[in-house]
XYZ file of N, CA, C and O in Angstrom:
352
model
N 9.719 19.897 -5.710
C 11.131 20.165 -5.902
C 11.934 19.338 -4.917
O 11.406 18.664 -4.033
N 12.861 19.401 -5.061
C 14.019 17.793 -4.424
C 14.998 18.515 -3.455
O 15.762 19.357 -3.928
N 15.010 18.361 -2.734
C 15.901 18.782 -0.928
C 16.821 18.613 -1.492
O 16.936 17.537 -2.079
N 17.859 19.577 -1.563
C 19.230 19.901 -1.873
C 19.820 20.359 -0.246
O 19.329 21.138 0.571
N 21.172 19.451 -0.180
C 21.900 19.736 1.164
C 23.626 20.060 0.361
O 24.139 19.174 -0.323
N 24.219 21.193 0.549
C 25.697 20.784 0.254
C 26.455 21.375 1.804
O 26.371 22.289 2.624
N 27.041 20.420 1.569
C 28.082 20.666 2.490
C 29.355 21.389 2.391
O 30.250 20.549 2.293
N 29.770 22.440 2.376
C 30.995 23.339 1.976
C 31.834 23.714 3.105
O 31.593 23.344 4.254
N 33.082 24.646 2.691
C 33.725 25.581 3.309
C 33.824 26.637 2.549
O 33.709 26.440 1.339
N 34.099 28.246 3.101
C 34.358 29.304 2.653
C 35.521 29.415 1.696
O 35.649 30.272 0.822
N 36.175 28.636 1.922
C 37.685 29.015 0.750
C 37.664 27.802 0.073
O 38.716 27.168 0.149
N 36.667 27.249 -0.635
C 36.889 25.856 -1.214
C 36.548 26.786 -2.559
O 35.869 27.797 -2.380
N 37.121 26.376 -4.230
C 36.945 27.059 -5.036
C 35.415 26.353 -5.763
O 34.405 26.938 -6.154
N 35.751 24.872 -5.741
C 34.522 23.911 -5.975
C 33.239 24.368 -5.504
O 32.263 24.585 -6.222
N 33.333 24.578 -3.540
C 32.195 24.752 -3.534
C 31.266 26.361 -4.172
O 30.104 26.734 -4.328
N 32.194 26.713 -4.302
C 31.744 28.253 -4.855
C 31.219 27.801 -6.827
O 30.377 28.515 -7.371
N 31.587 27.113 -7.275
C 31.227 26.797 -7.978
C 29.858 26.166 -8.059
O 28.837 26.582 -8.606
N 30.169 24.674 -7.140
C 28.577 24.492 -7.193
C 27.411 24.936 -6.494
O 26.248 24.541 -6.574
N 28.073 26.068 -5.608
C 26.741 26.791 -5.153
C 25.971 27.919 -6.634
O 24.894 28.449 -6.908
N 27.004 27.821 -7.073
C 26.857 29.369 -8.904
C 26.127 28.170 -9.790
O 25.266 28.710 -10.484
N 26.154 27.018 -9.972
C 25.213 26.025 -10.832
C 24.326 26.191 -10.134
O 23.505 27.043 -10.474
N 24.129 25.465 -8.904
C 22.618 25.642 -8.112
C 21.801 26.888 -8.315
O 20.776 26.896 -8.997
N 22.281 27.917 -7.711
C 21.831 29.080 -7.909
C 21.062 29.059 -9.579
O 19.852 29.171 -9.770
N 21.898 28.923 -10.438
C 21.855 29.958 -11.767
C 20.522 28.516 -12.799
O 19.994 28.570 -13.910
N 20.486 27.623 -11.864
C 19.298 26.807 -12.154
C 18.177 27.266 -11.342
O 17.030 26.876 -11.563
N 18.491 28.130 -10.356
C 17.007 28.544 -9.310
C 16.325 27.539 -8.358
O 15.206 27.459 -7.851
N 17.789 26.586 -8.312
C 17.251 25.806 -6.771
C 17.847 26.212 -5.566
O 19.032 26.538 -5.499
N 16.886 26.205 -4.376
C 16.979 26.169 -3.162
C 17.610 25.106 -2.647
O 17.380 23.935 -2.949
N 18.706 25.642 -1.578
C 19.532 24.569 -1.271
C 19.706 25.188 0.368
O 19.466 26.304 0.827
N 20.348 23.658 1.143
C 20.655 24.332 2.348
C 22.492 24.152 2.218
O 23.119 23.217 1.719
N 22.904 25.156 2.731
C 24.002 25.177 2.815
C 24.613 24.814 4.365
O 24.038 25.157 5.398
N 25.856 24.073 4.324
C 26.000 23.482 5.660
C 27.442 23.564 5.881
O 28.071 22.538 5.620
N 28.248 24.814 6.411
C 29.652 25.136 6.973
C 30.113 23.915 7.687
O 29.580 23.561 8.739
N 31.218 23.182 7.067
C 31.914 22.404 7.862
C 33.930 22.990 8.320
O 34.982 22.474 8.698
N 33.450 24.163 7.988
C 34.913 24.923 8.133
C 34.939 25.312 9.733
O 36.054 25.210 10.245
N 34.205 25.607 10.326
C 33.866 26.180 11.582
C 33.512 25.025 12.458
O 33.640 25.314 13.648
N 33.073 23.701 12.217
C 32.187 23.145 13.383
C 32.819 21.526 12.536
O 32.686 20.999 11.432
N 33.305 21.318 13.417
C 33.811 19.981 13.941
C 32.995 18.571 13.247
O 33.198 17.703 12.398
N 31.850 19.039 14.323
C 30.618 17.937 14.295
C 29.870 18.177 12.835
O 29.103 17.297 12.440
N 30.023 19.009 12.270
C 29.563 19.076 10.828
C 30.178 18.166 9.850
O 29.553 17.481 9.041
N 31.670 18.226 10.015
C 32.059 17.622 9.111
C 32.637 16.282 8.718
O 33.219 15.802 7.745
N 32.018 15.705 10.483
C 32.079 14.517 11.523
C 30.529 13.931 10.450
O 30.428 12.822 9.924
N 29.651 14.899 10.394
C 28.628 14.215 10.188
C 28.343 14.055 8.460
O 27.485 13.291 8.018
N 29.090 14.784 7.722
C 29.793 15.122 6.548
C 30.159 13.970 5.604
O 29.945 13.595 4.452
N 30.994 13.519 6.988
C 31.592 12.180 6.404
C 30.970 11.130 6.550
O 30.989 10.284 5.657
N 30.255 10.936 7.740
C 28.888 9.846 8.136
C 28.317 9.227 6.980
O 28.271 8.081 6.533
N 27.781 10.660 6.545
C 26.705 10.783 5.501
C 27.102 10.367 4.143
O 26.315 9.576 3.622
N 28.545 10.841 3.159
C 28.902 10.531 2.314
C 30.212 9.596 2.186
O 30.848 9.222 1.201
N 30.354 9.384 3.474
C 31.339 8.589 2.963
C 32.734 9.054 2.291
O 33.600 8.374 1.741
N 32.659 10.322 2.504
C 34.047 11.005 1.775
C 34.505 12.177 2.835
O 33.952 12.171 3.934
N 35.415 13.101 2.574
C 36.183 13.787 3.217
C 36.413 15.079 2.460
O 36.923 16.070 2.984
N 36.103 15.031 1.494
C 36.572 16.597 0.564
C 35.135 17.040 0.333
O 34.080 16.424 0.182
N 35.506 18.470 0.362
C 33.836 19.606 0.109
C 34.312 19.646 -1.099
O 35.412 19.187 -1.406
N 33.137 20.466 -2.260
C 31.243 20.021 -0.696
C 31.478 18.760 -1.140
O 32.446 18.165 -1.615
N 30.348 18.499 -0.866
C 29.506 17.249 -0.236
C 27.727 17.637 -1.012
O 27.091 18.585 -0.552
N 27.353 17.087 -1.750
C 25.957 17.563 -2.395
C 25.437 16.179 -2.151
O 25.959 15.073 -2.290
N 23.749 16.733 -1.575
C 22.994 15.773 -1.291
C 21.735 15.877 -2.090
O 21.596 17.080 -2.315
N 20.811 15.254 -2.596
C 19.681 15.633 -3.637
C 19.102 14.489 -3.042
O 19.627 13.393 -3.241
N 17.695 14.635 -2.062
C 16.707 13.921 -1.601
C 17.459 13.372 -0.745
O 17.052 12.216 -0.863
N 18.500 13.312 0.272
C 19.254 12.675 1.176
C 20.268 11.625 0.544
O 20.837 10.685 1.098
N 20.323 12.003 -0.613
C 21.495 10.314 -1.455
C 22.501 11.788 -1.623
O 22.362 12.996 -1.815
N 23.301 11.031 -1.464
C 24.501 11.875 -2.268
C 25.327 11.548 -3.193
O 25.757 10.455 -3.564
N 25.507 12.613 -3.533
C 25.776 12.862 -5.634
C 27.363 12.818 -5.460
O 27.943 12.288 -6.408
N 28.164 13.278 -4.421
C 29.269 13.094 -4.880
C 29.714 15.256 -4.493
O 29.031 15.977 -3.765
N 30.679 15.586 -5.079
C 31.610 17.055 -4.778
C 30.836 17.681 -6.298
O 29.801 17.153 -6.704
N 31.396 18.687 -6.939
C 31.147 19.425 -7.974
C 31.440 18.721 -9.099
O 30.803 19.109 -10.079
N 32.067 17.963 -9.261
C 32.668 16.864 -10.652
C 31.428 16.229 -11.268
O 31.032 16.219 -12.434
N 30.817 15.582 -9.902
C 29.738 14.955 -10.050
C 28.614 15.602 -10.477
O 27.748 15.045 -11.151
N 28.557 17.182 -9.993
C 27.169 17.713 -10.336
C 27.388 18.163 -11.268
O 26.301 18.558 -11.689
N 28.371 18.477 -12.174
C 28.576 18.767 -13.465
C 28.361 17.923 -14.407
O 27.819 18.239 -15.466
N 28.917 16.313 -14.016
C 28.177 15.304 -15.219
C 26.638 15.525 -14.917
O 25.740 15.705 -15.739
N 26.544 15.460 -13.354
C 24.801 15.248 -13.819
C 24.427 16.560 -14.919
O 23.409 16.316 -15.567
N 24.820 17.378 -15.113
C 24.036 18.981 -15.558
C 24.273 18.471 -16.832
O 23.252 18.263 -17.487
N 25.473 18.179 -17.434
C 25.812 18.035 -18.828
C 25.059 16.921 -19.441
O 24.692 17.019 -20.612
N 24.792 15.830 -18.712
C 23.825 14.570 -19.017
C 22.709 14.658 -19.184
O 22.086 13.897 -19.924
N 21.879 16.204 -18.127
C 20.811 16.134 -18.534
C 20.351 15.794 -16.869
O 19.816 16.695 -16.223
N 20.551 14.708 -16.362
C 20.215 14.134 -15.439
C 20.445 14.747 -14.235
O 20.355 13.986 -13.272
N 20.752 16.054 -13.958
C 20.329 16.720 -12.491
C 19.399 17.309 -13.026
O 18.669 17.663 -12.100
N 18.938 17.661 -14.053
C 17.397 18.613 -13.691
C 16.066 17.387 -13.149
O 14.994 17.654 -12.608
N 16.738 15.750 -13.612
C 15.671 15.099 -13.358
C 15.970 14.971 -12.151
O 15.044 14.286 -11.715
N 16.708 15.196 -11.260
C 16.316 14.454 -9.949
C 16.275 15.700 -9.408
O 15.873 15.565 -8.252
N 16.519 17.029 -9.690
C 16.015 17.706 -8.910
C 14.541 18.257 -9.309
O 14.105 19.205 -8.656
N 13.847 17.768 -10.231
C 12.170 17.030 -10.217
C 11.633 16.088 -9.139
O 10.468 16.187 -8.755
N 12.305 15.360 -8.750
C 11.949 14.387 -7.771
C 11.433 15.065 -6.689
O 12.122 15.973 -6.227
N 10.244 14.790 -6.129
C 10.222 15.068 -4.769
C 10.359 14.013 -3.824
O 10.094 12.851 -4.130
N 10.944 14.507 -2.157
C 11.775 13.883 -1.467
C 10.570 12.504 -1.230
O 9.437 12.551 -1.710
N 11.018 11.499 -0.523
C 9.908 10.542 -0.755
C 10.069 10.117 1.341
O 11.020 9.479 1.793
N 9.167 10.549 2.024
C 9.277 10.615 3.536
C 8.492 9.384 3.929
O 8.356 9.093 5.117
């Protein structure tokens, strides 16, 4: 199964959304508060290159906010990469 990272805040409506896709597919994900901690969302942006939550990561690439994980679902193409296992 494929390392899921999102990056959220508590009052974001998105991320509550794509944590309810994740979930209601039965993947394990880590969830990562950038509402509270500075350096989270310092590293947030490092990582993706963007500024708005979440932030979804699948094997360390990132997919992009909830927009994105919705084409992948509707395409078909997030159940394949969350088949992938991470490659270390």
């Amino acid at each position: 199964m494929a390392e899921v990272v999102v990056y959220l805040t508590r009052s974001c409506s998105y991320c509550v959304r794509a944590r309810q896709l994740l979930k209601s597919k039965g993947v394990a994900f880590t969830e990562v508060g950038v509402d509270q901690d500075p350096a989270k969302r310092v590293e947030m942006q490092r990582l993706s290159g963007r500024s708005t939550v979440p932030q979804i990561f699948i094997n360390g690439r990132p997919i992009g906010g909830f927009a994105e994980l919705w084409t992948l679902e509707t395409s078909g193409e997030l159940d394949r990469l969350l088949s992938e296992t991470i490659q270390r």
